[in-house]
Short mmCIF file of C-alpha atoms and ligand atoms in Angstrom, two decimals:
data_model
loop_
_atom_site.label_atom_id
_atom_site.label_comp_id
_atom_site.label_asym_id
_atom_site.label_seq_id
_atom_site.Cartn_x
_atom_site.Cartn_y
_atom_site.Cartn_z
CA MET A 1037 -18.01 3.28 9.50
CA THR A 1038 -17.81 7.06 9.98
CA ALA A 1039 -19.85 8.48 7.12
CA GLN A 1040 -18.87 11.61 5.29
CA LYS A 1041 -22.26 13.34 5.48
CA GLU A 1042 -21.74 16.13 2.99
CA ALA A 1043 -21.58 15.21 -0.67
CA PRO A 1044 -17.99 15.12 -1.98
CA VAL A 1045 -16.82 18.37 -3.58
CA LYS A 1046 -15.36 18.04 -7.07
CA ILE A 1047 -12.30 20.23 -7.64
CA THR A 1048 -13.07 21.84 -10.98
CA SER A 1049 -11.62 25.37 -10.79
CA LYS A 1050 -8.61 27.38 -9.66
CA ASP A 1051 -10.58 28.83 -6.72
CA ILE A 1052 -11.65 25.43 -5.39
CA ALA A 1053 -8.12 24.06 -5.93
CA GLN A 1054 -6.55 26.94 -3.98
CA GLU A 1055 -9.08 26.68 -1.19
CA PHE A 1056 -8.38 22.92 -1.00
CA LEU A 1057 -4.60 23.48 -0.82
CA SER A 1058 -4.92 26.12 1.90
CA ARG A 1059 -6.69 23.72 4.24
CA TYR A 1060 -3.79 21.29 4.70
CA ASP A 1061 -0.11 21.34 5.67
CA THR A 1062 0.58 17.66 5.06
CA PHE A 1063 -0.44 15.48 2.15
CA LEU A 1064 -0.30 11.70 2.38
CA PHE A 1065 -0.12 10.26 -1.10
CA ASP A 1066 -1.08 6.85 -2.24
CA CYS A 1067 1.13 5.91 -5.22
CA ASP A 1068 -0.39 3.40 -7.69
CA GLY A 1069 -3.27 5.08 -9.49
CA VAL A 1070 -2.41 8.53 -8.05
CA LEU A 1071 1.19 9.33 -9.03
CA TRP A 1072 1.72 6.63 -11.63
CA LEU A 1073 0.35 3.53 -13.30
CA GLY A 1074 3.23 1.04 -13.27
CA SER A 1075 6.17 2.68 -15.01
CA HIS A 1076 4.02 5.47 -16.48
CA ALA A 1077 3.87 8.65 -14.42
CA LEU A 1078 0.43 10.26 -14.54
CA PRO A 1079 0.39 13.75 -16.16
CA TYR A 1080 1.96 16.56 -14.10
CA THR A 1081 2.89 14.30 -11.17
CA GLN A 1082 6.35 15.83 -10.85
CA GLU A 1083 4.97 19.36 -11.28
CA ILE A 1084 2.25 19.08 -8.63
CA LEU A 1085 4.65 17.54 -6.09
CA SER A 1086 7.20 20.32 -6.60
CA LEU A 1087 4.47 22.96 -6.42
CA LEU A 1088 3.37 21.54 -3.07
CA LYS A 1089 6.98 21.57 -1.84
CA GLN A 1090 7.32 25.21 -2.94
CA LEU A 1091 4.19 26.00 -0.94
CA GLY A 1092 5.91 24.51 2.12
CA LYS A 1093 3.69 21.44 2.33
CA GLN A 1094 4.92 18.23 3.90
CA LEU A 1095 4.71 15.21 1.58
CA ILE A 1096 4.44 11.61 2.76
CA PHE A 1097 3.92 8.58 0.53
CA VAL A 1098 1.82 5.69 1.78
CA THR A 1099 1.52 2.78 -0.60
CA ASN A 1100 -0.08 -0.62 -0.23
CA ASN A 1101 2.31 -1.90 -2.86
CA SER A 1102 4.74 -4.28 -1.12
CA THR A 1103 6.71 -5.29 -4.21
CA LYS A 1104 9.45 -2.70 -3.59
CA SER A 1105 11.28 -1.64 -0.43
CA ARG A 1106 11.30 2.01 0.65
CA LEU A 1107 14.84 2.33 -0.70
CA ALA A 1108 13.76 0.93 -4.08
CA TYR A 1109 10.90 3.45 -4.10
CA THR A 1110 13.30 6.37 -3.74
CA LYS A 1111 14.84 5.15 -7.02
CA LYS A 1112 11.45 4.88 -8.71
CA PHE A 1113 10.66 8.46 -7.64
CA ALA A 1114 14.07 9.59 -8.89
CA SER A 1115 13.37 7.99 -12.29
CA PHE A 1116 10.42 10.39 -12.56
CA GLY A 1117 12.60 13.34 -11.51
CA ILE A 1118 11.18 13.44 -7.99
CA ASN A 1119 13.51 13.63 -5.02
CA VAL A 1120 12.03 11.75 -2.07
CA LYS A 1121 13.79 10.50 1.07
CA GLU A 1122 13.29 6.98 2.40
CA GLU A 1123 11.81 8.40 5.63
CA GLN A 1124 8.94 9.92 3.63
CA ILE A 1125 7.86 6.52 2.28
CA PHE A 1126 5.66 3.93 3.98
CA THR A 1127 4.82 0.68 2.22
CA SER A 1128 2.59 -2.20 3.29
CA GLY A 1129 5.71 -4.39 3.21
CA TYR A 1130 7.38 -2.12 5.74
CA ALA A 1131 4.16 -1.98 7.81
CA SER A 1132 4.09 -5.81 7.84
CA ALA A 1133 7.71 -5.98 9.01
CA VAL A 1134 6.93 -3.43 11.75
CA TYR A 1135 3.98 -5.63 12.80
CA VAL A 1136 6.26 -8.69 13.01
CA ARG A 1137 8.75 -6.77 15.13
CA ASP A 1138 6.50 -4.67 17.38
CA PHE A 1139 3.29 -6.68 17.69
CA LEU A 1140 4.26 -10.32 17.14
CA LYS A 1141 7.65 -9.60 18.75
CA LEU A 1142 9.45 -12.25 16.70
CA GLN A 1143 13.13 -12.48 17.53
CA PRO A 1144 15.65 -11.42 14.88
CA GLY A 1145 18.35 -14.04 14.39
CA LYS A 1146 16.03 -16.77 15.67
CA ASP A 1147 12.54 -16.57 14.18
CA LYS A 1148 12.25 -16.72 10.40
CA VAL A 1149 9.51 -15.50 8.08
CA TRP A 1150 8.18 -17.28 4.99
CA VAL A 1151 7.38 -14.71 2.31
CA PHE A 1152 4.80 -15.04 -0.44
CA GLY A 1153 5.56 -11.90 -2.41
CA GLU A 1154 8.24 -9.82 -4.06
CA SER A 1155 11.51 -8.29 -2.89
CA GLY A 1156 10.00 -5.37 -0.94
CA ILE A 1157 8.95 -7.58 1.97
CA GLY A 1158 12.19 -9.54 2.42
CA GLU A 1159 14.31 -6.39 2.14
CA GLU A 1160 12.39 -4.62 4.90
CA LEU A 1161 12.61 -7.73 7.10
CA LYS A 1162 16.36 -7.96 6.51
CA LEU A 1163 16.84 -4.36 7.65
CA MET A 1164 15.20 -5.38 10.93
CA GLY A 1165 17.47 -8.41 11.22
CA TYR A 1166 14.99 -11.10 10.19
CA GLU A 1167 15.86 -13.94 7.86
CA SER A 1168 13.18 -14.66 5.30
CA LEU A 1169 12.58 -17.65 3.05
CA GLY A 1170 10.54 -18.08 -0.12
CA GLY A 1171 9.77 -14.74 -1.76
CA THR A 1172 11.90 -14.24 -4.86
CA ASP A 1173 13.84 -17.53 -4.51
CA PRO A 1174 14.11 -18.71 -8.15
CA ARG A 1175 13.59 -22.34 -7.08
CA LEU A 1176 9.94 -21.37 -6.59
CA ASP A 1177 9.68 -20.60 -10.32
CA VAL A 1178 10.02 -24.31 -11.11
CA PRO A 1179 6.71 -26.17 -11.69
CA PHE A 1180 5.53 -27.76 -8.48
CA SER A 1181 6.25 -31.34 -7.56
CA ALA A 1182 5.68 -32.42 -3.96
CA ALA A 1183 8.39 -35.05 -4.28
CA GLU A 1184 10.99 -32.63 -5.66
CA SER A 1185 10.30 -29.20 -4.18
CA PRO A 1186 13.45 -28.22 -2.22
CA PHE A 1187 11.12 -26.50 0.24
CA LEU A 1188 9.37 -29.75 1.11
CA VAL A 1189 11.76 -32.66 0.59
CA ASP A 1190 13.66 -32.03 3.83
CA GLY A 1191 10.55 -30.89 5.70
CA LEU A 1192 9.47 -27.37 6.58
CA ASP A 1193 11.88 -25.00 8.29
CA LYS A 1194 11.09 -25.26 11.99
CA ASP A 1195 12.22 -21.71 12.70
CA VAL A 1196 9.56 -20.18 10.46
CA ASN A 1197 6.97 -18.66 12.78
CA CYS A 1198 5.24 -16.30 10.42
CA VAL A 1199 4.00 -16.04 6.84
CA ILE A 1200 3.81 -12.62 5.21
CA ALA A 1201 1.80 -12.64 1.99
CA GLY A 1202 1.60 -9.81 -0.51
CA LEU A 1203 1.41 -9.04 -4.20
CA ASP A 1204 3.36 -11.54 -6.28
CA THR A 1205 3.34 -11.13 -10.03
CA LYS A 1206 5.10 -14.50 -10.29
CA VAL A 1207 2.34 -16.28 -8.39
CA ASN A 1208 2.22 -20.00 -9.23
CA TYR A 1209 1.13 -23.29 -7.71
CA HIS A 1210 4.58 -23.90 -6.17
CA ARG A 1211 4.40 -20.67 -4.16
CA LEU A 1212 0.80 -21.25 -3.12
CA ALA A 1213 1.42 -24.89 -2.18
CA VAL A 1214 4.48 -24.31 0.02
CA THR A 1215 2.94 -21.25 1.68
CA LEU A 1216 -0.10 -23.34 2.54
CA GLN A 1217 2.10 -25.93 4.25
CA TYR A 1218 3.33 -23.24 6.66
CA LEU A 1219 -0.18 -21.86 7.18
CA GLN A 1220 -1.38 -25.33 8.16
CA LYS A 1221 0.73 -25.01 11.30
CA ASP A 1222 -1.33 -23.01 13.78
CA THR A 1223 1.78 -21.74 15.54
CA VAL A 1224 2.70 -19.84 12.34
CA HIS A 1225 1.25 -16.31 12.22
CA PHE A 1226 -0.53 -15.20 9.05
CA VAL A 1227 0.14 -11.60 7.99
CA GLY A 1228 -1.28 -10.02 4.83
CA THR A 1229 0.22 -6.85 3.38
CA ASN A 1230 -2.95 -5.34 1.90
CA VAL A 1231 -6.54 -6.07 0.96
CA ASP A 1232 -6.57 -4.45 -2.50
CA SER A 1233 -8.51 -6.83 -4.76
CA THR A 1234 -7.20 -5.18 -7.92
CA PHE A 1235 -4.12 -3.33 -9.09
CA PRO A 1236 -4.31 -0.45 -11.61
CA GLN A 1237 -1.91 -0.34 -14.55
CA LYS A 1238 -1.93 1.72 -17.73
CA GLY A 1239 -5.10 0.78 -19.62
CA HIS A 1240 -5.78 -2.31 -17.46
CA THR A 1241 -6.90 -3.41 -14.04
CA PHE A 1242 -5.05 -6.53 -12.87
CA PRO A 1243 -5.40 -8.79 -9.78
CA GLY A 1244 -4.16 -7.15 -6.57
CA ALA A 1245 -2.48 -8.53 -3.46
CA GLY A 1246 -5.82 -9.21 -1.75
CA SER A 1247 -6.84 -11.62 -4.50
CA MET A 1248 -3.76 -13.74 -3.81
CA ILE A 1249 -3.85 -13.47 -0.03
CA GLU A 1250 -7.53 -14.43 0.02
CA SER A 1251 -6.69 -17.53 -2.02
CA LEU A 1252 -4.27 -18.55 0.75
CA ALA A 1253 -6.89 -17.65 3.36
CA PHE A 1254 -9.45 -19.84 1.59
CA SER A 1255 -7.19 -22.86 1.28
CA SER A 1256 -5.94 -22.60 4.87
CA ASN A 1257 -9.32 -21.60 6.31
CA ARG A 1258 -7.54 -18.84 8.24
CA ARG A 1259 -7.80 -15.05 8.32
CA PRO A 1260 -4.69 -12.91 7.87
CA SER A 1261 -3.86 -9.81 9.90
CA TYR A 1262 -3.78 -7.12 7.23
CA CYS A 1263 -1.18 -4.40 7.83
CA GLY A 1264 -1.50 -1.85 4.99
CA LYS A 1265 -4.14 0.86 4.54
CA PRO A 1266 -6.76 1.07 6.04
CA ASN A 1267 -5.10 -0.45 9.11
CA MET A 1268 -4.78 2.23 11.77
CA ASN A 1269 -1.43 0.92 13.03
CA MET A 1270 0.08 2.18 9.81
CA LEU A 1271 -1.44 5.62 10.31
CA ASN A 1272 -0.40 5.76 13.96
CA THR A 1273 3.19 4.91 12.99
CA ILE A 1274 3.19 7.79 10.49
CA VAL A 1275 1.48 10.31 12.79
CA SER A 1276 3.94 9.68 15.59
CA ALA A 1277 7.00 9.57 13.30
CA PHE A 1278 6.24 13.10 12.07
CA ASN A 1279 4.27 14.40 15.07
CA LEU A 1280 1.43 15.35 12.71
CA ASP A 1281 -1.59 17.51 13.43
CA LYS A 1282 -4.18 15.20 11.89
CA SER A 1283 -6.66 18.02 11.29
CA ARG A 1284 -4.17 19.59 8.85
CA CYS A 1285 -3.52 16.34 6.94
CA CYS A 1286 -5.15 15.18 3.73
CA MET A 1287 -5.05 11.63 2.38
CA VAL A 1288 -4.93 11.46 -1.41
CA GLY A 1289 -5.82 8.12 -2.99
CA ASP A 1290 -7.60 6.28 -5.76
CA ARG A 1291 -9.39 3.59 -3.75
CA LEU A 1292 -12.37 4.06 -1.42
CA ASN A 1293 -12.07 0.96 0.80
CA THR A 1294 -8.37 1.49 1.55
CA ASP A 1295 -7.19 5.08 1.01
CA MET A 1296 -10.38 6.99 1.80
CA LYS A 1297 -11.24 4.69 4.69
CA PHE A 1298 -7.71 5.18 6.06
CA GLY A 1299 -8.07 8.98 5.99
CA ILE A 1300 -11.63 9.14 7.31
CA GLU A 1301 -11.42 6.51 10.05
CA GLY A 1302 -8.02 7.89 11.01
CA GLY A 1303 -9.58 11.29 11.67
CA LEU A 1304 -7.52 13.18 9.09
CA GLY A 1305 -8.79 16.66 8.21
CA GLY A 1306 -9.36 15.76 4.58
CA THR A 1307 -9.54 13.14 1.90
CA LEU A 1308 -9.10 13.57 -1.85
CA LEU A 1309 -10.14 10.80 -4.22
CA VAL A 1310 -8.57 10.82 -7.68
CA LEU A 1311 -10.32 9.05 -10.53
CA SER A 1312 -7.11 8.06 -12.35
CA GLY A 1313 -6.88 4.58 -10.80
CA ILE A 1314 -9.55 2.26 -9.47
CA GLU A 1315 -12.70 4.29 -8.73
CA THR A 1316 -15.33 6.05 -10.83
CA GLU A 1317 -17.25 9.29 -10.23
CA GLU A 1318 -20.39 7.25 -9.67
CA ARG A 1319 -18.81 5.30 -6.83
CA ALA A 1320 -17.27 8.47 -5.36
CA LEU A 1321 -20.77 9.93 -4.96
CA GLU A 1322 -22.52 6.74 -3.86
CA ILE A 1323 -23.59 6.20 -0.26
CA SER A 1324 -22.52 2.68 0.69
CA ALA A 1325 -22.04 0.68 3.86
CA ASP A 1326 -18.87 -0.82 2.36
CA TYR A 1327 -16.80 2.29 1.83
CA PRO A 1328 -16.88 5.96 2.85
CA ARG A 1329 -17.27 9.02 0.65
CA PRO A 1330 -14.30 11.35 0.24
CA LYS A 1331 -14.41 15.03 1.14
CA PHE A 1332 -13.00 16.08 -2.26
CA TYR A 1333 -12.51 14.38 -5.59
CA ILE A 1334 -10.85 15.23 -8.88
CA ASP A 1335 -10.25 13.49 -12.20
CA LYS A 1336 -6.49 13.32 -11.65
CA LEU A 1337 -3.97 14.80 -9.24
CA GLY A 1338 -2.12 16.79 -11.93
CA ASP A 1339 -5.30 18.78 -12.60
CA ILE A 1340 -4.60 20.72 -9.39
CA TYR A 1341 -1.35 21.85 -10.98
CA THR A 1342 -2.88 22.79 -14.32
CA MET A 1343 -5.80 24.59 -12.64
CA THR A 1344 -3.56 26.69 -10.43
CA LYS A 1345 -0.69 27.28 -12.87
CA LEU A 1346 -1.80 27.34 -16.46
O1 PGA B 723 -0.25 -2.34 -4.66
C1 PGA B 723 -1.44 -2.05 -4.49
O2 PGA B 723 -2.33 -2.91 -4.44
C2 PGA B 723 -1.87 -0.61 -4.36
O3 PGA B 723 -0.83 0.28 -4.10
P1 PGA B 723 -1.22 1.80 -3.73
O4 PGA B 723 -1.62 1.80 -2.30
O5 PGA B 723 0.00 2.60 -4.02
O6 PGA B 723 -2.37 2.18 -4.64
MG1 MG B 724 -3.73 3.36 -5.29
#
């Protein structure tokens, strides 16, 4: 892993904040733990994003959260008073659908995808013309019975050639059991949205997508192809979509092994770790083989706004 040799700089004053802002033209924002915790916006999220827009900065949102589609995210942003276009948003669900289309080259209208996860994955697949099964189908909410599951009684769907697994807050034995049946076929590809072991919410840390996907990996004795951060395919898609000068880009995130790794291994000019989600100051400063150190860190994103404005 490319190590960040210099110790991370903590943004603690107006001068450091302004110097930080002047270095970059484009900011790539992680969402959970940076902009909000579930339905609670973090302080001054709306203000810092509009300040950056006023300064002429380009804003891109890169989330490992696959539960919502990009369109659904525009509505979440709007609920916080933030106007964001679908093209500015990249989710791990979208990245997984792109992988199915461009790398696995599954055929829309013919190949189907079994989804372990929420609506964000199936909606992105549908936009690309793929039929998906499983996912939010309410019949999966029923307690599992091998003899009665409508997904098993008539046999597996022969057109399913891929499983995409992501965060599912309705995870249960029925979903795990049927997904495993598809993964036991070695012709079925195994795609994971994101590795995040945990998921930050207001006042709590809950299980993340990785904890569910790894359960499927363990039972099937297979490894998934993970598509979200820190996978470089996701970064390459973004860099070419916007023709970005990577040296003038900064990745802002709350997790070292996804967000900071994504920015550092992707050769972006900067990385900013916020301590409002998963990580602590101690871990930000630690030298570890498992995750890189960020270039900058700050308690929370909104502090940049309060430091420069108030
Ligand atoms: O859903 C997750 O696990 C994390 O999402 P994030 O990348 O926006 O922090
Ligand atoms: Mg995050």
